[in-house]
Amino acid sequence: LEWRMCKYAKEKGVKIFINPDAHSLKNLDDYKFGVNIARKGWLEKEDVLNTLSAKKIEIYLKNKKNKKTK
């Protein structure tokens, strides 16, 4: 994700997942690049879904589903 899009996503209420896109164990540490991009794009903890507890993610997804069915 390009860092400028982080701010746009936040303004639109879009939540982000950060992952390393690792294809081997040695690349698992690459999540740091995503964290740095999120910070540069002014994202906060509540903007990144995989910083939330499983329960909060479940609530978020249920709320999104309920909004779509209305």
JSON list of N, CA and C in Angstrom, two decimals, residues 30-59:
[
{"chain": "A", "resi": 30, "resn": "ASP", "atom": "N", "xyz": [9.53, -8.77, 7.64]},
{"chain": "A", "resi": 30, "resn": "ASP", "atom": "CA", "xyz": [9.25, -7.69, 6.70]},
{"chain": "A", "resi": 30, "resn": "ASP", "atom": "C", "xyz": [7.97, -6.91, 7.04]},
{"chain": "A", "resi": 31, "resn": "TYR", "atom": "N", "xyz": [7.22, -7.37, 8.04]},
{"chain": "A", "resi": 31, "resn": "TYR", "atom": "CA", "xyz": [6.03, -6.62, 8.45]},
{"chain": "A", "resi": 31, "resn": "TYR", "atom": "C", "xyz": [6.41, -5.19, 8.85]},
{"chain": "A", "resi": 32, "resn": "LYS", "atom": "N", "xyz": [7.66, -4.99, 9.25]},
{"chain": "A", "resi": 32, "resn": "LYS", "atom": "CA", "xyz": [8.13, -3.65, 9.67]},
{"chain": "A", "resi": 32, "resn": "LYS", "atom": "C", "xyz": [7.94, -2.63, 8.56]},
{"chain": "A", "resi": 33, "resn": "PHE", "atom": "N", "xyz": [8.09, -3.06, 7.31]},
{"chain": "A", "resi": 33, "resn": "PHE", "atom": "CA", "xyz": [7.89, -2.14, 6.19]},
{"chain": "A", "resi": 33, "resn": "PHE", "atom": "C", "xyz": [6.44, -1.65, 6.15]},
{"chain": "A", "resi": 34, "resn": "GLY", "atom": "N", "xyz": [5.51, -2.56, 6.37]},
{"chain": "A", "resi": 34, "resn": "GLY", "atom": "CA", "xyz": [4.10, -2.19, 6.41]},
{"chain": "A", "resi": 34, "resn": "GLY", "atom": "C", "xyz": [3.77, -1.27, 7.57]},
{"chain": "A", "resi": 35, "resn": "VAL", "atom": "N", "xyz": [4.38, -1.53, 8.72]},
{"chain": "A", "resi": 35, "resn": "VAL", "atom": "CA", "xyz": [4.17, -0.67, 9.89]},
{"chain": "A", "resi": 35, "resn": "VAL", "atom": "C", "xyz": [4.69, 0.73, 9.60]},
{"chain": "A", "resi": 36, "resn": "ASN", "atom": "N", "xyz": [5.86, 0.83, 8.99]},
{"chain": "A", "resi": 36, "resn": "ASN", "atom": "CA", "xyz": [6.43, 2.14, 8.68]},
{"chain": "A", "resi": 36, "resn": "ASN", "atom": "C", "xyz": [5.56, 2.90, 7.67]},
{"chain": "A", "resi": 37, "resn": "ILE", "atom": "N", "xyz": [5.03, 2.20, 6.68]},
{"chain": "A", "resi": 37, "resn": "ILE", "atom": "CA", "xyz": [4.14, 2.84, 5.71]},
{"chain": "A", "resi": 37, "resn": "ILE", "atom": "C", "xyz": [2.87, 3.33, 6.40]},
{"chain": "A", "resi": 38, "resn": "ALA", "atom": "N", "xyz": [2.31, 2.51, 7.28]},
{"chain": "A", "resi": 38, "resn": "ALA", "atom": "CA", "xyz": [1.10, 2.90, 8.01]},
{"chain": "A", "resi": 38, "resn": "ALA", "atom": "C", "xyz": [1.36, 4.13, 8.87]},
{"chain": "A", "resi": 39, "resn": "ARG", "atom": "N", "xyz": [2.49, 4.18, 9.53]},
{"chain": "A", "resi": 39, "resn": "ARG", "atom": "CA", "xyz": [2.83, 5.35, 10.35]},
{"chain": "A", "resi": 39, "resn": "ARG", "atom": "C", "xyz": [3.00, 6.59, 9.49]},
{"chain": "A", "resi": 40, "resn": "LYS", "atom": "N", "xyz": [3.69, 6.45, 8.39]},
{"chain": "A", "resi": 40, "resn": "LYS", "atom": "CA", "xyz": [3.89, 7.58, 7.49]},
{"chain": "A", "resi": 40, "resn": "LYS", "atom": "C", "xyz": [2.56, 8.09, 6.95]},
{"chain": "A", "resi": 41, "resn": "GLY", "atom": "N", "xyz": [1.61, 7.16, 6.78]},
{"chain": "A", "resi": 41, "resn": "GLY", "atom": "CA", "xyz": [0.28, 7.53, 6.30]},
{"chain": "A", "resi": 41, "resn": "GLY", "atom": "C", "xyz": [-0.67, 7.93, 7.41]},
{"chain": "A", "resi": 42, "resn": "TRP", "atom": "N", "xyz": [-0.17, 8.15, 8.61]},
{"chain": "A", "resi": 42, "resn": "TRP", "atom": "CA", "xyz": [-0.93, 8.63, 9.76]},
{"chain": "A", "resi": 42, "resn": "TRP", "atom": "C", "xyz": [-1.98, 7.64, 10.26]},
{"chain": "A", "resi": 43, "resn": "LEU", "atom": "N", "xyz": [-1.79, 6.35, 10.00]},
{"chain": "A", "resi": 43, "resn": "LEU", "atom": "CA", "xyz": [-2.72, 5.36, 10.55]},
{"chain": "A", "resi": 43, "resn": "LEU", "atom": "C", "xyz": [-2.40, 5.14, 12.01]},
{"chain": "A", "resi": 44, "resn": "GLU", "atom": "N", "xyz": [-3.44, 4.87, 12.78]},
{"chain": "A", "resi": 44, "resn": "GLU", "atom": "CA", "xyz": [-3.30, 4.58, 14.20]},
{"chain": "A", "resi": 44, "resn": "GLU", "atom": "C", "xyz": [-3.72, 3.14, 14.45]},
{"chain": "A", "resi": 45, "resn": "LYS", "atom": "N", "xyz": [-3.50, 2.68, 15.66]},
{"chain": "A", "resi": 45, "resn": "LYS", "atom": "CA", "xyz": [-3.78, 1.29, 16.02]},
{"chain": "A", "resi": 45, "resn": "LYS", "atom": "C", "xyz": [-5.19, 0.87, 15.62]},
{"chain": "A", "resi": 46, "resn": "GLU", "atom": "N", "xyz": [-6.17, 1.72, 15.87]},
{"chain": "A", "resi": 46, "resn": "GLU", "atom": "CA", "xyz": [-7.56, 1.35, 15.57]},
{"chain": "A", "resi": 46, "resn": "GLU", "atom": "C", "xyz": [-7.86, 1.30, 14.07]},
{"chain": "A", "resi": 47, "resn": "ASP", "atom": "N", "xyz": [-6.94, 1.79, 13.24]},
{"chain": "A", "resi": 47, "resn": "ASP", "atom": "CA", "xyz": [-7.11, 1.73, 11.78]},
{"chain": "A", "resi": 47, "resn": "ASP", "atom": "C", "xyz": [-6.58, 0.43, 11.18]},
{"chain": "A", "resi": 48, "resn": "VAL", "atom": "N", "xyz": [-5.83, -0.32, 11.97]},
{"chain": "A", "resi": 48, "resn": "VAL", "atom": "CA", "xyz": [-5.18, -1.55, 11.49]},
{"chain": "A", "resi": 48, "resn": "VAL", "atom": "C", "xyz": [-5.84, -2.74, 12.17]},
{"chain": "A", "resi": 49, "resn": "LEU", "atom": "N", "xyz": [-6.57, -3.53, 11.38]},
{"chain": "A", "resi": 49, "resn": "LEU", "atom": "CA", "xyz": [-7.37, -4.61, 11.96]},
{"chain": "A", "resi": 49, "resn": "LEU", "atom": "C", "xyz": [-6.55, -5.64, 12.72]},
{"chain": "A", "resi": 50, "resn": "ASN", "atom": "N", "xyz": [-5.38, -5.98, 12.25]},
{"chain": "A", "resi": 50, "resn": "ASN", "atom": "CA", "xyz": [-4.65, -7.02, 12.96]},
{"chain": "A", "resi": 50, "resn": "ASN", "atom": "C", "xyz": [-3.91, -6.52, 14.20]},
{"chain": "A", "resi": 51, "resn": "THR", "atom": "N", "xyz": [-4.23, -5.31, 14.66]},
{"chain": "A", "resi": 51, "resn": "THR", "atom": "CA", "xyz": [-3.78, -4.86, 15.98]},
{"chain": "A", "resi": 51, "resn": "THR", "atom": "C", "xyz": [-4.89, -5.02, 17.00]},
{"chain": "A", "resi": 52, "resn": "LEU", "atom": "N", "xyz": [-6.09, -5.33, 16.52]},
{"chain": "A", "resi": 52, "resn": "LEU", "atom": "CA", "xyz": [-7.25, -5.47, 17.40]},
{"chain": "A", "resi": 52, "resn": "LEU", "atom": "C", "xyz": [-7.36, -6.91, 17.91]},
{"chain": "A", "resi": 53, "resn": "SER", "atom": "N", "xyz": [-8.10, -7.05, 18.99]},
{"chain": "A", "resi": 53, "resn": "SER", "atom": "CA", "xyz": [-8.37, -8.39, 19.51]},
{"chain": "A", "resi": 53, "resn": "SER", "atom": "C", "xyz": [-9.30, -9.13, 18.54]},
{"chain": "A", "resi": 54, "resn": "ALA", "atom": "N", "xyz": [-9.33, -10.43, 18.65]},
{"chain": "A", "resi": 54, "resn": "ALA", "atom": "CA", "xyz": [-10.21, -11.23, 17.79]},
{"chain": "A", "resi": 54, "resn": "ALA", "atom": "C", "xyz": [-11.66, -10.81, 17.99]},
{"chain": "A", "resi": 55, "resn": "LYS", "atom": "N", "xyz": [-12.05, -10.52, 19.21]},
{"chain": "A", "resi": 55, "resn": "LYS", "atom": "CA", "xyz": [-13.43, -10.11, 19.51]},
{"chain": "A", "resi": 55, "resn": "LYS", "atom": "C", "xyz": [-13.76, -8.78, 18.81]},
{"chain": "A", "resi": 56, "resn": "LYS", "atom": "N", "xyz": [-12.83, -7.82, 18.85]},
{"chain": "A", "resi": 56, "resn": "LYS", "atom": "CA", "xyz": [-13.07, -6.52, 18.21]},
{"chain": "A", "resi": 56, "resn": "LYS", "atom": "C", "xyz": [-13.14, -6.66, 16.69]},
{"chain": "A", "resi": 57, "resn": "ILE", "atom": "N", "xyz": [-12.33, -7.55, 16.13]},
{"chain": "A", "resi": 57, "resn": "ILE", "atom": "CA", "xyz": [-12.40, -7.80, 14.68]},
{"chain": "A", "resi": 57, "resn": "ILE", "atom": "C", "xyz": [-13.75, -8.41, 14.33]},
{"chain": "A", "resi": 58, "resn": "GLU", "atom": "N", "xyz": [-14.20, -9.36, 15.14]},
{"chain": "A", "resi": 58, "resn": "GLU", "atom": "CA", "xyz": [-15.50, -9.99, 14.92]},
{"chain": "A", "resi": 58, "resn": "GLU", "atom": "C", "xyz": [-16.62, -8.96, 14.96]},
{"chain": "A", "resi": 59, "resn": "ILE", "atom": "N", "xyz": [-16.60, -8.07, 15.93]},
{"chain": "A", "resi": 59, "resn": "ILE", "atom": "CA", "xyz": [-17.61, -7.02, 16.06]},
{"chain": "A", "resi": 59, "resn": "ILE", "atom": "C", "xyz": [-17.56, -6.10, 14.84]}
]
